[in-house]
Coordinates of C-alpha atoms in Angstrom, one line a residue:
M1 CA 118.2 161.0 143.2
R2 CA 117.6 160.3 146.9
K3 CA 121.1 161.3 147.9
T4 CA 120.7 164.5 145.9
L5 CA 117.5 165.2 147.8
S6 CA 119.2 164.6 151.1
L7 CA 121.8 167.3 150.3
M8 CA 119.2 169.7 149.0
L9 CA 116.7 169.3 151.8
L10 CA 119.1 169.6 154.7
A11 CA 117.4 168.2 157.7
I12 CA 113.7 168.4 156.9
T13 CA 112.3 167.9 160.3
L14 CA 108.6 166.9 160.1
I15 CA 106.8 165.1 162.9
V16 CA 105.9 161.8 161.4
A17 CA 104.4 158.4 162.3
S18 CA 103.9 155.3 160.3
C19 CA 100.6 154.1 161.7
K20 CA 98.4 153.8 164.8
K21 CA 99.6 151.1 167.2
S22 CA 97.9 149.5 170.2
T23 CA 100.7 150.4 172.6
S24 CA 100.9 153.1 175.2
D25 CA 103.7 154.9 173.3
N26 CA 101.2 156.3 170.8
E27 CA 98.4 157.2 173.2
E28 CA 99.5 160.9 173.3
Q29 CA 99.0 161.4 169.5
T30 CA 95.6 162.1 168.1
P31 CA 94.1 159.0 166.5
S32 CA 92.8 159.2 163.0
T33 CA 90.7 157.2 160.5
C34 CA 92.6 158.8 157.6
Q35 CA 95.7 157.3 156.0
L36 CA 98.4 159.2 154.1
S37 CA 98.1 157.7 150.6
Q38 CA 100.3 160.1 148.5
S39 CA 102.9 162.8 149.0
T40 CA 104.2 165.1 146.2
Y41 CA 107.3 167.2 146.8
S42 CA 109.0 170.2 145.3
A43 CA 112.6 171.1 146.2
G44 CA 114.4 173.5 143.9
G45 CA 114.3 171.9 140.5
D46 CA 113.3 168.4 141.8
F47 CA 109.8 167.1 141.8
G48 CA 108.4 163.7 142.7
K49 CA 105.6 161.6 144.2
I50 CA 105.6 159.0 147.0
L51 CA 102.8 156.4 147.2
Y52 CA 101.9 154.5 150.4
T53 CA 100.1 151.1 150.7
Y54 CA 98.8 149.7 154.0
N55 CA 98.0 146.3 155.5
S56 CA 94.5 145.5 156.7
D57 CA 95.6 146.4 160.3
G58 CA 96.7 149.9 159.2
K59 CA 100.5 149.3 159.1
V60 CA 102.5 150.5 156.1
S61 CA 103.3 147.6 153.8
K62 CA 104.9 149.4 150.8
V63 CA 106.4 152.7 149.9
V64 CA 107.0 153.4 146.2
Y65 CA 108.9 156.4 144.8
N66 CA 107.0 157.1 141.6
G67 CA 109.3 157.9 138.7
E68 CA 112.2 156.2 140.4
D69 CA 113.2 152.5 140.5
Y70 CA 113.0 152.5 144.3
Q71 CA 110.6 150.9 146.8
E72 CA 110.4 149.7 150.4
S73 CA 108.3 146.7 151.6
Y74 CA 107.5 146.0 155.3
T75 CA 106.5 142.9 157.1
Y76 CA 105.6 142.7 160.8
T77 CA 105.6 140.1 163.7
S78 CA 105.3 140.7 167.4
T79 CA 109.1 140.5 167.8
Q80 CA 110.5 141.7 164.5
I81 CA 110.0 144.1 161.5
T82 CA 111.6 143.3 158.2
K83 CA 112.2 146.0 155.5
I84 CA 113.3 145.1 152.0
V85 CA 114.6 147.9 149.9
K86 CA 114.7 147.4 146.1
E87 CA 116.6 149.9 143.9
G88 CA 117.2 148.9 140.3
N89 CA 118.4 145.3 140.3
S90 CA 119.7 145.4 143.9
S91 CA 118.0 144.4 147.1
K92 CA 118.8 145.0 150.7
T93 CA 117.1 143.6 153.8
F94 CA 116.9 145.4 157.2
T95 CA 115.9 143.7 160.4
Y96 CA 114.4 145.5 163.4
T97 CA 114.1 143.6 166.8
L98 CA 111.2 144.6 169.1
N99 CA 111.1 144.3 172.9
V100 CA 108.0 143.4 174.9
Q101 CA 106.8 147.0 174.7
G102 CA 106.9 146.9 170.9
R103 CA 109.9 149.3 170.7
I104 CA 112.9 148.8 168.3
T105 CA 116.0 147.9 170.4
N106 CA 118.3 146.7 167.6
E107 CA 118.6 147.1 163.9
T108 CA 120.9 145.5 161.4
Q109 CA 121.3 145.1 157.6
T110 CA 121.7 141.6 156.2
A111 CA 125.4 141.2 155.2
G112 CA 125.9 144.7 156.4
D113 CA 128.9 146.1 158.4
Y114 CA 127.0 147.8 161.3
K115 CA 124.4 147.4 164.0
I116 CA 122.4 150.1 165.9
D117 CA 121.3 149.6 169.5
H118 CA 118.6 151.9 171.1
T119 CA 118.0 152.7 174.7
Y120 CA 114.8 154.1 176.3
N121 CA 114.1 155.8 179.6
T122 CA 111.5 154.6 182.1
D123 CA 109.0 157.1 180.6
G124 CA 109.3 155.4 177.2
Y125 CA 111.3 158.0 175.3
L126 CA 114.4 157.1 173.2
T127 CA 117.5 158.5 174.9
E128 CA 120.4 157.1 173.0
S129 CA 121.4 155.2 169.8
I130 CA 124.7 153.5 169.5
R131 CA 126.0 152.6 166.1
T132 CA 128.7 149.9 166.0
N133 CA 131.0 149.4 163.1
L134 CA 131.3 145.6 162.9
L135 CA 134.5 145.8 160.9
N136 CA 136.6 147.5 163.5
N137 CA 134.2 147.4 166.5
S138 CA 134.2 151.3 166.8
T139 CA 131.1 153.0 168.2
A140 CA 129.3 156.3 167.7
S141 CA 126.6 157.6 170.1
T142 CA 123.7 159.9 169.3
K143 CA 121.7 161.3 172.3
Y144 CA 118.2 162.7 172.3
T145 CA 116.6 165.2 174.7
F146 CA 112.9 165.4 175.2
T147 CA 111.3 168.4 176.9
D148 CA 107.7 168.3 178.0
G149 CA 107.0 165.5 175.7
D150 CA 108.7 166.9 172.6
L151 CA 112.1 166.0 171.1
T152 CA 114.1 169.3 171.4
K153 CA 117.7 168.3 170.8
I154 CA 119.7 165.7 168.9
V155 CA 123.5 165.4 169.5
S156 CA 125.6 163.1 167.3
P157 CA 129.4 163.2 166.7
T158 CA 128.9 165.2 163.6
L159 CA 125.7 167.2 164.1
T160 CA 123.6 169.0 166.7
L161 CA 120.0 169.9 165.9
N162 CA 117.7 172.1 168.0
I163 CA 113.9 171.9 167.5
V164 CA 111.4 174.5 168.6
Y165 CA 107.7 173.7 168.6
G166 CA 104.5 175.7 168.0
G167 CA 101.1 174.8 169.4
S168 CA 99.9 172.6 166.6
E169 CA 99.4 169.0 167.7
A170 CA 101.1 166.1 165.9
K171 CA 99.0 163.3 164.3
G172 CA 100.0 159.7 163.9
N173 CA 98.9 159.4 160.3
Y174 CA 101.5 161.9 158.9
F175 CA 105.1 161.2 158.0
N176 CA 107.9 162.3 155.6
G177 CA 109.3 159.8 153.1
L178 CA 112.3 161.8 152.0
D179 CA 115.9 161.5 153.1
T180 CA 116.8 163.7 156.0
D181 CA 119.6 164.4 158.5
L182 CA 117.4 163.3 161.3
P183 CA 117.3 159.7 162.5
P184 CA 114.6 157.4 161.0
F185 CA 112.7 157.3 164.4
Y186 CA 111.9 161.0 164.0
S187 CA 110.7 161.0 160.4
G188 CA 110.4 157.5 159.0
V189 CA 107.6 155.0 158.4
L190 CA 108.6 153.1 161.6
K191 CA 108.6 156.1 163.8
S192 CA 105.9 154.7 166.1
Y193 CA 108.2 151.8 167.0
Y194 CA 110.8 154.0 168.6
G195 CA 109.1 154.8 171.9
K196 CA 106.9 157.8 172.7
V197 CA 106.5 160.4 170.0
S198 CA 106.6 164.2 170.1
K199 CA 103.2 165.8 170.9
Y200 CA 103.6 168.8 168.5
I201 CA 104.9 169.6 165.0
P202 CA 108.0 171.7 164.7
A203 CA 108.0 175.5 164.1
I204 CA 111.8 176.2 163.8
V205 CA 114.9 174.0 163.5
S206 CA 118.5 175.1 163.8
Y207 CA 121.9 173.5 163.4
G208 CA 124.0 173.7 166.5
N209 CA 125.7 177.1 166.8
S210 CA 125.2 177.8 163.1
T211 CA 123.0 180.7 161.9
Y212 CA 121.2 178.3 159.5
T213 CA 117.5 177.8 160.4
E214 CA 114.4 176.3 158.9
V215 CA 110.9 177.8 159.5
Y216 CA 107.8 175.7 159.0
S217 CA 104.2 176.5 158.0
Y218 CA 101.3 174.1 157.7
Q219 CA 97.9 173.8 156.1
K220 CA 95.3 171.3 157.3
D221 CA 92.0 170.0 156.0
S222 CA 88.6 169.7 157.8
N223 CA 89.8 166.4 159.4
N224 CA 92.9 168.2 160.8
N225 CA 95.2 166.3 158.4
I226 CA 98.4 168.1 157.4
T227 CA 97.8 168.6 153.7
R228 CA 100.7 171.0 152.9
V229 CA 104.0 171.9 154.5
I230 CA 106.2 174.8 153.4
V231 CA 109.8 175.0 154.8
K232 CA 111.7 178.2 154.3
T233 CA 115.4 178.3 155.1
S234 CA 117.6 181.1 156.2
D235 CA 119.5 180.9 152.9
N236 CA 116.4 181.6 151.0
K237 CA 115.5 178.1 149.8
E238 CA 112.0 176.6 149.9
Y239 CA 110.7 173.1 150.2
T240 CA 107.1 172.1 149.7
L241 CA 105.3 168.8 150.6
S242 CA 101.7 168.2 149.6
N243 CA 99.8 165.3 151.1
T244 CA 96.6 163.3 150.0
F245 CA 94.7 161.3 152.7
T246 CA 92.2 158.6 152.3
C247 CA 89.6 158.6 155.0
K248 CA 87.2 155.8 156.1

């Protein structure tokens, strides 16, 4: 199901963040007392619901894909984050190592065949991720370009993405739980642990020199939470994500 969604949703690029942290990397995002509790999605003939649970300190502790036998659980320390993924009868454990700034510098999967190392510049932005195949020691580099505080370009060996932003400010309580072509730091629950985040939400995304594009429109509630996202693609497809927030 999730692999099917990944193919159908071709690089859904929503500004996301897992939670508010007490580090300087997130100071540029607008703080919020509201938490994303549920997302419902529609993509072609696929429909689904994602449920989010939080620790008492506001960090995401569990993500459950309603209607699917799939869930993610998170635990946190000052030096490490552990994610356990359960799908059916199988279970995988992912470990994320944090530096003194609270940024993820290395990630591995228990009994896996790879590792990923991340590099940040002096301003706190992620500049490069290097994935190493532990079976043959080969490496693949993905580089990131930030312009005026926004991620504007991602270049990997197989894909180039260009991102154009509008004037709508990003919020730290919004993220996308679906599979995407973007790296997890851009759209995943742990986004706030990959250095400084983009200041705005995207308006247009394009693939390298391709004519394929995605155009985004948003609806917000009275608390400025992003409650609905509609993505229209240049090949006449549409993706909708509706969000429910719980506010204190």
